[in-house]
C-alpha cells in the first residue's frame, strides 16, 4: 500500500535565496525572448529566404505573447531593410474605368500629387489668359471676319444684282425677303398691283432668280460655319499647346527617371487640349467662409493623384498588423458617392488595404480572424499566388456585380505574410486547404512553457523585471519573484515547468502591483502576489462554491466518510470561461449476470464523450483478460456518473470506475474519505491525467468544509506527482497529517487503499491470493459463469 | 445729365445675346435701367403685304409670308428678348424692359437715354465702310448719345476720350463709363503746348476724386488713323467723342468707325 506524499512533493518552492537581486529594478531586460529560440529562428529563416511561398505561420496558444514577439522581431529586422517604393493610382484617360498604378521612389508620390495640383492650377490660369490675349482674339477675329467677308461678298453680289433691277434684299426675323423698291422704299401692295402685268412678271422672274441665288449662298453657310469652327479649333489647339507645353515639360523633366509619369503627362496634355472649354473660366481664389480649402471642381479631379501608399524616406520596410482583417480592410476597396440618386466612383476613390501598406515589408494577421471574415482568406491566397494585389468588390470577386465599376491595375506584391494562430487552426488548414502548405512553408512554434531549472529560474526573474518595466509596474522583491515563479509553475500545470503564457503572467504581475499600491508599498512583496492569486481565485470561485454548497446541503450526494460498495469519489475538471476548477463526482457501479458487457450509462444517453467511452471499453478488456481469460465473462455491469447533467469526457475517471466495478464484484466497500483520479490501461496501470492540482484542491475544499478527519485524501497517478503545485493550505494540511495525497501506479494499489483489503496476486494455480479483493472478484465472476452454463444447459435439455 | 436708361436697339437681324449682356453691364455700371428695343423696318411690313411674298429662311428653304406671320415672328422675338434680358438684368440687379417701335419715327426714347446699336444693324448686306440702316436712323433721328459697336464691346479695357477744344459734352459720359475699368485715356487735340497744359489741368481736376488712372496725350494731327494707332497702343476698349468733333466732320462717322475699329460713343448735348 503506497504511502502518502510528503509536503515537499506537493508543491515545489522557489527559494528566494537563489536570487542575488533585491528587487527586479536591479535586473536588466532579457537579451532575447525566453524559451522561444526555435520560433525566432524559424522567423529569421522565413524572413531571410526570398522565395515564393515562404510565408510564416506562427503557432502558439493564445496569450503566449507570439504577437508581440513576432512584431518586435519584425520591427527590428524591418528597420534595417530598404524602404519600398510609393504607389499611386492615376486616371487612365484612354480607359477611365481602368486606373493606372504607378510606383515612385519613396516620398515622391506626395510630391507628384502636389505637382499635379500645381500644374492644374497653373493651367487654369494660363489657358484663360491665353484665350483672352489680344493676339488670340485678333486671330479669331481674322478667321471670323474672313468667313463673314466671304459671305458679305456673296450677299453684296446679290444685293448689287437686285439693286440694278430695282429690287432689295430685306432681313426678316426668320431670314430674307426680296422685294421691288422705288425711291429706297419697298413697294406697297397697291403700288405693286398698279404695275402692269409685264412689269409684275419681270419682278417675279427676278425675284425667283435672286431667291435661287440667295438659297445657294445660304446653303453654303453651314459648310462655312463648319470650316470656321474647325479653323478656330485648330487655332485653339495651337495656342493652347504652346501655352501648356512649358508647365508640362517642366514637370516631365522633374520625373524624367519615371517613364510611366512621362506617358501619363502626355495623356494629360492631350486631355487638356480636348477639354479646353473646361479651362475657360479662371479658378476662383475666394476661400470659403470657414477658411477651409475649396475642393477641386469635379472636372479637375481627373488630374488628381491618388496616393495609395507612401513611406517616409529611410523609414525601413513596413510592418503592418491588421486587427480587423475583413476583406475591405485587407485588400482595399472602391468607394462610391451618391450623385442624383446614383452611386458613382472614380480612381480617386480607390482606397488601399493593409496588404498595400505592407507591400515591400511584412503583414501580420491573426489566422482565426482572417478565416472568420468572409472572402479574406480566399483573397489573401489569391494575392500570394498571383503575387499581385487586385482591388475589387466582393460582388465582382464572386462574379455577382452587374454594374460597371473600376478595374484598377494590379499592383505587384512583394510582402511576407505572418499568420498568428493556434495549433488547431494550423492543423485544420493543413488538412483541409491544399494551398496552405504551398503558401505558408515555414512554421514558428511558440512554446507555452519552459523547463524549470536553476538557469531558467534566473532568466524568469529577468522576464518578470522586463514585464514590470514594460507595464510600468512597481519593482518586485526577490520573494515576490519567487512566488511568481511558483505561480508560473502552477500556471504551467507542472512543478517542473515555467509558464510562458505571457498574458497570464502579465495579469498576475499587474494585479500584484495593484495590491502593492493599495498597500502604499514602494515595491511588490510576496504577500501582494499571494493576495493577487487569492483575490483572483475569490473572484472566479462563485460556481465552485455553489457546487460545493450543493454537496454540503446534500443536494449533490458526495460522501467524505464511511465506506460503500460500488461507489467511489471521482474527480472532474470543469471549465467556466477562462477558469477551470475541480469538482468531486460520485461514480457508482452495479453488477449482475450478463453477457460480458459493461454499460456506460453516460454513453447510452449520449452524455459521454469518445475518450470517456474508450476508457470504459478498456475496463471491459481489463476485466475479461484479468479475471476471465479462460472462460466467458458472464457479467453485466453498469457505470454511472451520478448527478451529472452534461457531457462527461476524458478518461481520467477510468481508474475510479474500475475501482467501483471491482468493489461491486468483490462486494468490498470503498472508503468515501478518499477520491481518486487517473486513467487506466488494459494492464491495470494507472496513467497520468490533467488538472491534478485543481482536482485535489476541490476534494480538499469539500473535506475542509465538512471538517478534516485525517482520513481524507486523494489518490493520483504516480506519474502526476511531478505536476503537483498545490495551494499552501492543502500542503499545510498534508504536513499536519489532516489530508493525504497518495501516488498509485496500479489498480491493485488503488483498491488496496480504497478497500483496505489486499489486492492479491495470481498464484501458480491461476487463482488469486485467498481473501484478497482480486480473489473475491474472480470468484464472483466464476459463479456468474457457472450460473450461465447451468442456465444454458437447462435451456438445451429436451422438454 | 446722367444716363437714366441704356437702350439696346435691335432689328430683326441683330439680336445677339452678347449685346444684351453688354448693355446690361453698361446699365449696371451707370446705375441705370436697360431696355431692349426692337425696331421694325416699315419696308418689312410692305414686303409682307405683297402678293406671293416669299421668305428665304436661314436653312435656304422658302415659305410664304404675310403680315400676320411677320407679327407673329416679332412677337416671338420680343418674348425671347424679354426672357433673356430678364435673367441678365436680374443677375446684374438693374431694372429692365423690352419695347418695340417702328423705324420711322422712332418711339419710346427719352432724353436721358444712351442708345446702343450694332453698326451694321438694319441693312443687308453691309459693306465695310457702310453703316446699317438702323444705326444710320438712330444717328440721324435720335438726339441722345449713341454707342455704335461692331460685334462686341470690351468693357474691361480703358475708356478713351477724344477731347477737342470747346467740346466737353463727352467728358461726363466718359468719366461715368471709365468707372468700371478704372482707366481713362484722354487724347487732347489742343492746338499748342500751352493750351494742352491748360486742358490737361482742367481734365485732371475733373477726374480728381473718382479713383481713375488717367493718361493724357496730345494728338497733334487730328486724323483717325493716328488716333487709332494711339488708342490701340494704349489698350483702349471704347472711344467717347463729341458728335460735333472736327474729326467726324472731316472723315464722316462711317470712316471714323471703320478706322478706329473700336466701339464709339457719339456724345450729344441733351
mmCIF file of C-alpha atoms in Angstrom, chain B residues 2-236:
data_model
loop_
_atom_site.group_PDB
_atom_site.id
_atom_site.type_symbol
_atom_site.label_atom_id
_atom_site.label_comp_id
_atom_site.label_asym_id
_atom_site.label_seq_id
_atom_site.Cartn_x
_atom_site.Cartn_y
_atom_site.Cartn_z
ATOM 1 C CA UNK B 2 -26.646 111.217 -66.037
ATOM 2 C CA UNK B 3 -27.775 108.339 -68.168
ATOM 3 C CA UNK B 4 -31.105 107.040 -66.835
ATOM 4 C CA UNK B 5 -31.509 104.191 -69.227
ATOM 5 C CA UNK B 6 -29.414 102.182 -71.652
ATOM 6 C CA UNK B 7 -31.374 101.242 -74.756
ATOM 7 C CA UNK B 8 -30.112 98.464 -76.939
ATOM 8 C CA UNK B 9 -31.648 98.999 -80.336
ATOM 9 C CA UNK B 10 -32.020 95.886 -82.438
ATOM 10 C CA UNK B 11 -33.635 94.943 -85.662
ATOM 11 C CA UNK B 12 -34.867 91.578 -86.761
ATOM 12 C CA UNK B 13 -31.329 90.565 -87.757
ATOM 13 C CA UNK B 14 -29.257 91.743 -84.829
ATOM 14 C CA UNK B 15 -30.455 90.419 -81.550
ATOM 15 C CA UNK B 16 -27.460 88.509 -80.300
ATOM 16 C CA UNK B 17 -27.124 87.616 -76.657
ATOM 17 C CA UNK B 18 -23.676 89.138 -76.239
ATOM 18 C CA UNK B 19 -25.140 92.556 -76.976
ATOM 19 C CA UNK B 20 -27.831 92.035 -74.321
ATOM 20 C CA UNK B 21 -25.150 91.085 -71.858
ATOM 21 C CA UNK B 22 -23.002 94.117 -72.644
ATOM 22 C CA UNK B 23 -25.953 96.515 -72.483
ATOM 23 C CA UNK B 24 -26.876 95.131 -69.063
ATOM 24 C CA UNK B 25 -23.293 95.567 -67.858
ATOM 25 C CA UNK B 26 -23.195 99.162 -69.013
ATOM 26 C CA UNK B 27 -26.536 99.824 -67.328
ATOM 27 C CA UNK B 28 -25.228 98.365 -64.077
ATOM 28 C CA UNK B 29 -22.109 100.449 -64.388
ATOM 29 C CA UNK B 30 -24.066 103.649 -64.952
ATOM 30 C CA UNK B 31 -26.691 102.784 -62.292
ATOM 31 C CA UNK B 32 -29.362 102.978 -64.931
ATOM 32 C CA UNK B 33 -32.098 100.752 -66.339
ATOM 33 C CA UNK B 34 -31.798 98.707 -69.513
ATOM 34 C CA UNK B 35 -34.239 98.315 -72.365
ATOM 35 C CA UNK B 36 -34.138 96.074 -75.390
ATOM 36 C CA UNK B 37 -35.777 97.999 -78.203
ATOM 37 C CA UNK B 38 -36.882 96.015 -81.228
ATOM 38 C CA UNK B 39 -37.097 98.323 -84.222
ATOM 39 C CA UNK B 40 -39.471 97.342 -87.039
ATOM 40 C CA UNK B 41 -38.489 98.383 -90.550
ATOM 41 C CA UNK B 42 -41.646 99.554 -92.443
ATOM 42 C CA UNK B 43 -40.185 98.002 -95.576
ATOM 43 C CA UNK B 44 -40.795 94.619 -93.989
ATOM 44 C CA UNK B 45 -44.475 95.445 -93.463
ATOM 45 C CA UNK B 46 -44.803 96.436 -97.087
ATOM 46 C CA UNK B 47 -42.939 93.354 -98.245
ATOM 47 C CA UNK B 48 -45.225 91.089 -96.235
ATOM 48 C CA UNK B 49 -48.216 92.782 -97.864
ATOM 49 C CA UNK B 50 -47.060 91.948 -101.368
ATOM 50 C CA UNK B 51 -48.992 89.159 -103.075
ATOM 51 C CA UNK B 52 -46.946 85.971 -103.123
ATOM 52 C CA UNK B 53 -44.199 87.371 -100.838
ATOM 53 C CA UNK B 54 -41.716 84.578 -100.130
ATOM 54 C CA UNK B 55 -39.185 84.424 -97.339
ATOM 55 C CA UNK B 56 -35.897 82.582 -97.770
ATOM 56 C CA UNK B 57 -35.158 81.065 -94.384
ATOM 57 C CA UNK B 58 -31.686 80.618 -92.884
ATOM 58 C CA UNK B 59 -31.847 76.962 -93.866
ATOM 59 C CA UNK B 60 -32.338 78.052 -97.520
ATOM 60 C CA UNK B 61 -35.898 76.785 -97.539
ATOM 61 C CA UNK B 62 -38.603 79.207 -98.637
ATOM 62 C CA UNK B 63 -42.017 79.986 -97.190
ATOM 63 C CA UNK B 64 -44.908 82.241 -97.952
ATOM 64 C CA UNK B 65 -45.008 85.207 -95.655
ATOM 65 C CA UNK B 66 -47.887 87.529 -94.742
ATOM 66 C CA UNK B 67 -48.274 90.337 -92.269
ATOM 67 C CA UNK B 68 -49.690 88.004 -89.678
ATOM 68 C CA UNK B 69 -46.600 85.820 -89.983
ATOM 69 C CA UNK B 70 -44.374 88.829 -89.540
ATOM 70 C CA UNK B 71 -46.315 89.960 -86.482
ATOM 71 C CA UNK B 72 -46.051 86.502 -85.004
ATOM 72 C CA UNK B 73 -42.306 86.449 -85.654
ATOM 73 C CA UNK B 74 -41.767 89.804 -83.992
ATOM 74 C CA UNK B 75 -43.894 88.756 -81.030
ATOM 75 C CA UNK B 76 -41.762 85.645 -80.678
ATOM 76 C CA UNK B 77 -38.573 87.705 -80.838
ATOM 77 C CA UNK B 78 -39.902 90.034 -78.159
ATOM 78 C CA UNK B 79 -40.759 87.139 -75.892
ATOM 79 C CA UNK B 80 -37.315 85.680 -76.313
ATOM 80 C CA UNK B 81 -35.705 89.050 -75.630
ATOM 81 C CA UNK B 82 -37.848 89.529 -72.586
ATOM 82 C CA UNK B 83 -36.872 86.155 -71.141
ATOM 83 C CA UNK B 84 -33.164 86.532 -71.642
ATOM 84 C CA UNK B 85 -32.898 90.186 -70.701
ATOM 85 C CA UNK B 86 -34.915 89.458 -67.551
ATOM 86 C CA UNK B 87 -32.362 86.865 -66.466
ATOM 87 C CA UNK B 88 -29.374 89.078 -67.204
ATOM 88 C CA UNK B 89 -30.904 92.136 -65.537
ATOM 89 C CA UNK B 90 -31.879 90.093 -62.510
ATOM 90 C CA UNK B 91 -28.280 88.930 -62.110
ATOM 91 C CA UNK B 92 -26.978 92.482 -62.598
ATOM 92 C CA UNK B 93 -29.729 93.918 -60.364
ATOM 93 C CA UNK B 94 -30.916 96.540 -62.825
ATOM 94 C CA UNK B 95 -34.420 97.486 -63.931
ATOM 95 C CA UNK B 96 -35.293 96.245 -67.381
ATOM 96 C CA UNK B 97 -37.914 96.310 -70.101
ATOM 97 C CA UNK B 98 -38.448 95.375 -73.726
ATOM 98 C CA UNK B 99 -40.241 97.512 -76.297
ATOM 99 C CA UNK B 100 -40.937 97.661 -79.977
ATOM 100 C CA UNK B 101 -41.019 100.687 -82.275
ATOM 101 C CA UNK B 102 -41.251 101.455 -85.971
ATOM 102 C CA UNK B 103 -38.136 102.802 -87.579
ATOM 103 C CA UNK B 104 -39.905 105.988 -88.654
ATOM 104 C CA UNK B 105 -40.495 107.671 -86.330
ATOM 105 C CA UNK B 106 -38.517 106.046 -83.551
ATOM 106 C CA UNK B 107 -40.604 105.919 -80.396
ATOM 107 C CA UNK B 108 -40.020 105.137 -76.748
ATOM 108 C CA UNK B 109 -36.736 107.026 -76.396
ATOM 109 C CA UNK B 110 -36.293 109.531 -73.570
ATOM 110 C CA UNK B 111 -33.818 112.382 -73.379
ATOM 111 C CA UNK B 112 -31.634 110.776 -70.710
ATOM 112 C CA UNK B 113 -31.167 107.517 -72.597
ATOM 113 C CA UNK B 114 -27.951 106.123 -74.023
ATOM 114 C CA UNK B 115 -28.577 104.253 -77.236
ATOM 115 C CA UNK B 116 -26.559 101.201 -78.219
ATOM 116 C CA UNK B 117 -26.622 99.935 -81.771
ATOM 117 C CA UNK B 118 -24.564 97.475 -83.749
ATOM 118 C CA UNK B 119 -23.122 99.432 -86.649
ATOM 119 C CA UNK B 120 -24.379 97.054 -89.315
ATOM 120 C CA UNK B 121 -27.897 96.650 -87.912
ATOM 121 C CA UNK B 122 -30.747 97.171 -90.318
ATOM 122 C CA UNK B 123 -29.023 96.686 -93.626
ATOM 123 C CA UNK B 124 -28.191 93.642 -95.678
ATOM 124 C CA UNK B 125 -25.556 93.419 -96.832
ATOM 125 C CA UNK B 126 -23.320 95.947 -95.169
ATOM 126 C CA UNK B 127 -20.076 96.947 -96.737
ATOM 127 C CA UNK B 128 -17.124 97.562 -94.515
ATOM 128 C CA UNK B 129 -17.374 101.307 -94.789
ATOM 129 C CA UNK B 130 -21.134 101.408 -94.623
ATOM 130 C CA UNK B 131 -23.344 101.782 -91.639
ATOM 131 C CA UNK B 132 -26.576 99.830 -91.262
ATOM 132 C CA UNK B 133 -29.920 101.496 -91.786
ATOM 133 C CA UNK B 134 -30.908 101.116 -88.119
ATOM 134 C CA UNK B 135 -27.649 102.623 -86.883
ATOM 135 C CA UNK B 136 -27.980 105.341 -89.501
ATOM 136 C CA UNK B 137 -31.573 106.037 -88.499
ATOM 137 C CA UNK B 138 -30.634 106.288 -84.818
ATOM 138 C CA UNK B 139 -27.746 108.603 -85.536
ATOM 139 C CA UNK B 140 -29.995 110.688 -87.745
ATOM 140 C CA UNK B 141 -33.140 110.765 -85.659
ATOM 141 C CA UNK B 142 -32.140 110.491 -82.019
ATOM 142 C CA UNK B 143 -30.927 113.445 -80.035
ATOM 143 C CA UNK B 144 -29.347 111.192 -77.369
ATOM 144 C CA UNK B 145 -25.799 109.870 -77.210
ATOM 145 C CA UNK B 146 -25.305 106.758 -79.326
ATOM 146 C CA UNK B 147 -22.833 103.961 -78.742
ATOM 147 C CA UNK B 148 -22.030 102.277 -82.021
ATOM 148 C CA UNK B 149 -20.221 98.976 -81.795
ATOM 149 C CA UNK B 150 -19.267 96.147 -84.083
ATOM 150 C CA UNK B 151 -19.717 92.583 -82.858
ATOM 151 C CA UNK B 152 -18.559 93.073 -79.240
ATOM 152 C CA UNK B 153 -17.993 95.646 -76.565
ATOM 153 C CA UNK B 154 -14.831 95.304 -74.486
ATOM 154 C CA UNK B 155 -15.886 96.840 -71.236
ATOM 155 C CA UNK B 156 -12.892 95.742 -69.182
ATOM 156 C CA UNK B 157 -10.478 97.851 -71.201
ATOM 157 C CA UNK B 158 -9.647 101.503 -70.706
ATOM 158 C CA UNK B 159 -12.117 104.140 -71.883
ATOM 159 C CA UNK B 160 -10.658 106.599 -74.352
ATOM 160 C CA UNK B 161 -11.869 110.173 -74.653
ATOM 161 C CA UNK B 162 -11.204 112.438 -77.598
ATOM 162 C CA UNK B 163 -11.401 115.897 -76.130
ATOM 163 C CA UNK B 164 -11.378 118.724 -78.591
ATOM 164 C CA UNK B 165 -11.304 122.371 -77.586
ATOM 165 C CA UNK B 166 -14.703 123.683 -76.638
ATOM 166 C CA UNK B 167 -16.393 120.289 -76.881
ATOM 167 C CA UNK B 168 -16.843 118.988 -73.320
ATOM 168 C CA UNK B 169 -20.039 117.041 -73.889
ATOM 169 C CA UNK B 170 -18.211 113.739 -73.984
ATOM 170 C CA UNK B 171 -16.345 114.263 -70.707
ATOM 171 C CA UNK B 172 -19.101 113.355 -68.215
ATOM 172 C CA UNK B 173 -20.125 110.288 -70.140
ATOM 173 C CA UNK B 174 -16.527 109.135 -70.476
ATOM 174 C CA UNK B 175 -15.978 109.598 -66.746
ATOM 175 C CA UNK B 176 -19.080 107.510 -65.981
ATOM 176 C CA UNK B 177 -18.092 104.743 -68.380
ATOM 177 C CA UNK B 178 -14.496 104.697 -67.087
ATOM 178 C CA UNK B 179 -15.612 103.742 -63.579
ATOM 179 C CA UNK B 180 -15.572 100.016 -64.237
ATOM 180 C CA UNK B 181 -12.173 99.595 -65.869
ATOM 181 C CA UNK B 182 -10.811 102.421 -63.687
ATOM 182 C CA UNK B 183 -8.707 103.807 -66.519
ATOM 183 C CA UNK B 184 -9.270 106.823 -68.713
ATOM 184 C CA UNK B 185 -7.116 107.631 -71.714
ATOM 185 C CA UNK B 186 -7.639 111.208 -72.737
ATOM 186 C CA UNK B 187 -6.497 112.335 -76.150
ATOM 187 C CA UNK B 188 -6.469 116.104 -76.390
ATOM 188 C CA UNK B 189 -6.382 117.967 -79.658
ATOM 189 C CA UNK B 190 -5.128 121.169 -78.049
ATOM 190 C CA UNK B 191 -3.681 123.467 -80.704
ATOM 191 C CA UNK B 192 -0.406 124.166 -78.853
ATOM 192 C CA UNK B 193 1.577 123.138 -75.801
ATOM 193 C CA UNK B 194 0.200 125.925 -73.616
ATOM 194 C CA UNK B 195 -3.384 125.015 -74.445
ATOM 195 C CA UNK B 196 -2.521 121.346 -73.903
ATOM 196 C CA UNK B 197 -1.148 122.094 -70.420
ATOM 197 C CA UNK B 198 -4.225 124.090 -69.561
ATOM 198 C CA UNK B 199 -6.608 121.450 -70.909
ATOM 199 C CA UNK B 200 -4.695 118.705 -69.106
ATOM 200 C CA UNK B 201 -5.018 120.512 -65.781
ATOM 201 C CA UNK B 202 -8.703 121.037 -66.356
ATOM 202 C CA UNK B 203 -9.066 117.335 -67.086
ATOM 203 C CA UNK B 204 -7.111 116.332 -64.018
ATOM 204 C CA UNK B 205 -9.387 118.491 -61.902
ATOM 205 C CA UNK B 206 -12.450 116.782 -63.392
ATOM 206 C CA UNK B 207 -11.027 113.323 -62.745
ATOM 207 C CA UNK B 208 -9.841 114.102 -59.210
ATOM 208 C CA UNK B 209 -11.541 112.030 -56.534
ATOM 209 C CA UNK B 210 -13.004 109.492 -58.950
ATOM 210 C CA UNK B 211 -10.346 106.872 -58.391
ATOM 211 C CA UNK B 212 -9.401 106.720 -62.048
ATOM 212 C CA UNK B 213 -5.980 106.183 -63.548
ATOM 213 C CA UNK B 214 -5.609 108.986 -66.059
ATOM 214 C CA UNK B 215 -3.330 109.029 -69.093
ATOM 215 C CA UNK B 216 -3.232 112.152 -71.197
ATOM 216 C CA UNK B 217 -1.625 112.707 -74.537
ATOM 217 C CA UNK B 218 -1.824 115.264 -77.270
ATOM 218 C CA UNK B 219 -2.925 114.381 -80.759
ATOM 219 C CA UNK B 220 -1.205 116.903 -82.934
ATOM 220 C CA UNK B 221 -2.640 115.855 -86.243
ATOM 221 C CA UNK B 222 -6.329 115.163 -85.899
ATOM 222 C CA UNK B 223 -6.597 112.155 -88.184
ATOM 223 C CA UNK B 224 -8.463 108.968 -87.302
ATOM 224 C CA UNK B 225 -5.533 106.763 -88.344
ATOM 225 C CA UNK B 226 -3.216 108.465 -85.867
ATOM 226 C CA UNK B 227 -5.893 108.339 -83.221
ATOM 227 C CA UNK B 228 -6.491 104.631 -83.853
ATOM 228 C CA UNK B 229 -2.794 103.903 -83.525
ATOM 229 C CA UNK B 230 -2.622 105.708 -80.206
ATOM 230 C CA UNK B 231 -5.750 104.018 -78.827
ATOM 231 C CA UNK B 232 -4.641 100.504 -79.745
ATOM 232 C CA UNK B 233 -1.174 101.136 -78.366
ATOM 233 C CA UNK B 234 -2.675 102.035 -75.010
ATOM 234 C CA UNK B 235 -5.220 99.197 -74.978
ATOM 235 C CA UNK B 236 -8.386 101.244 -75.207
#
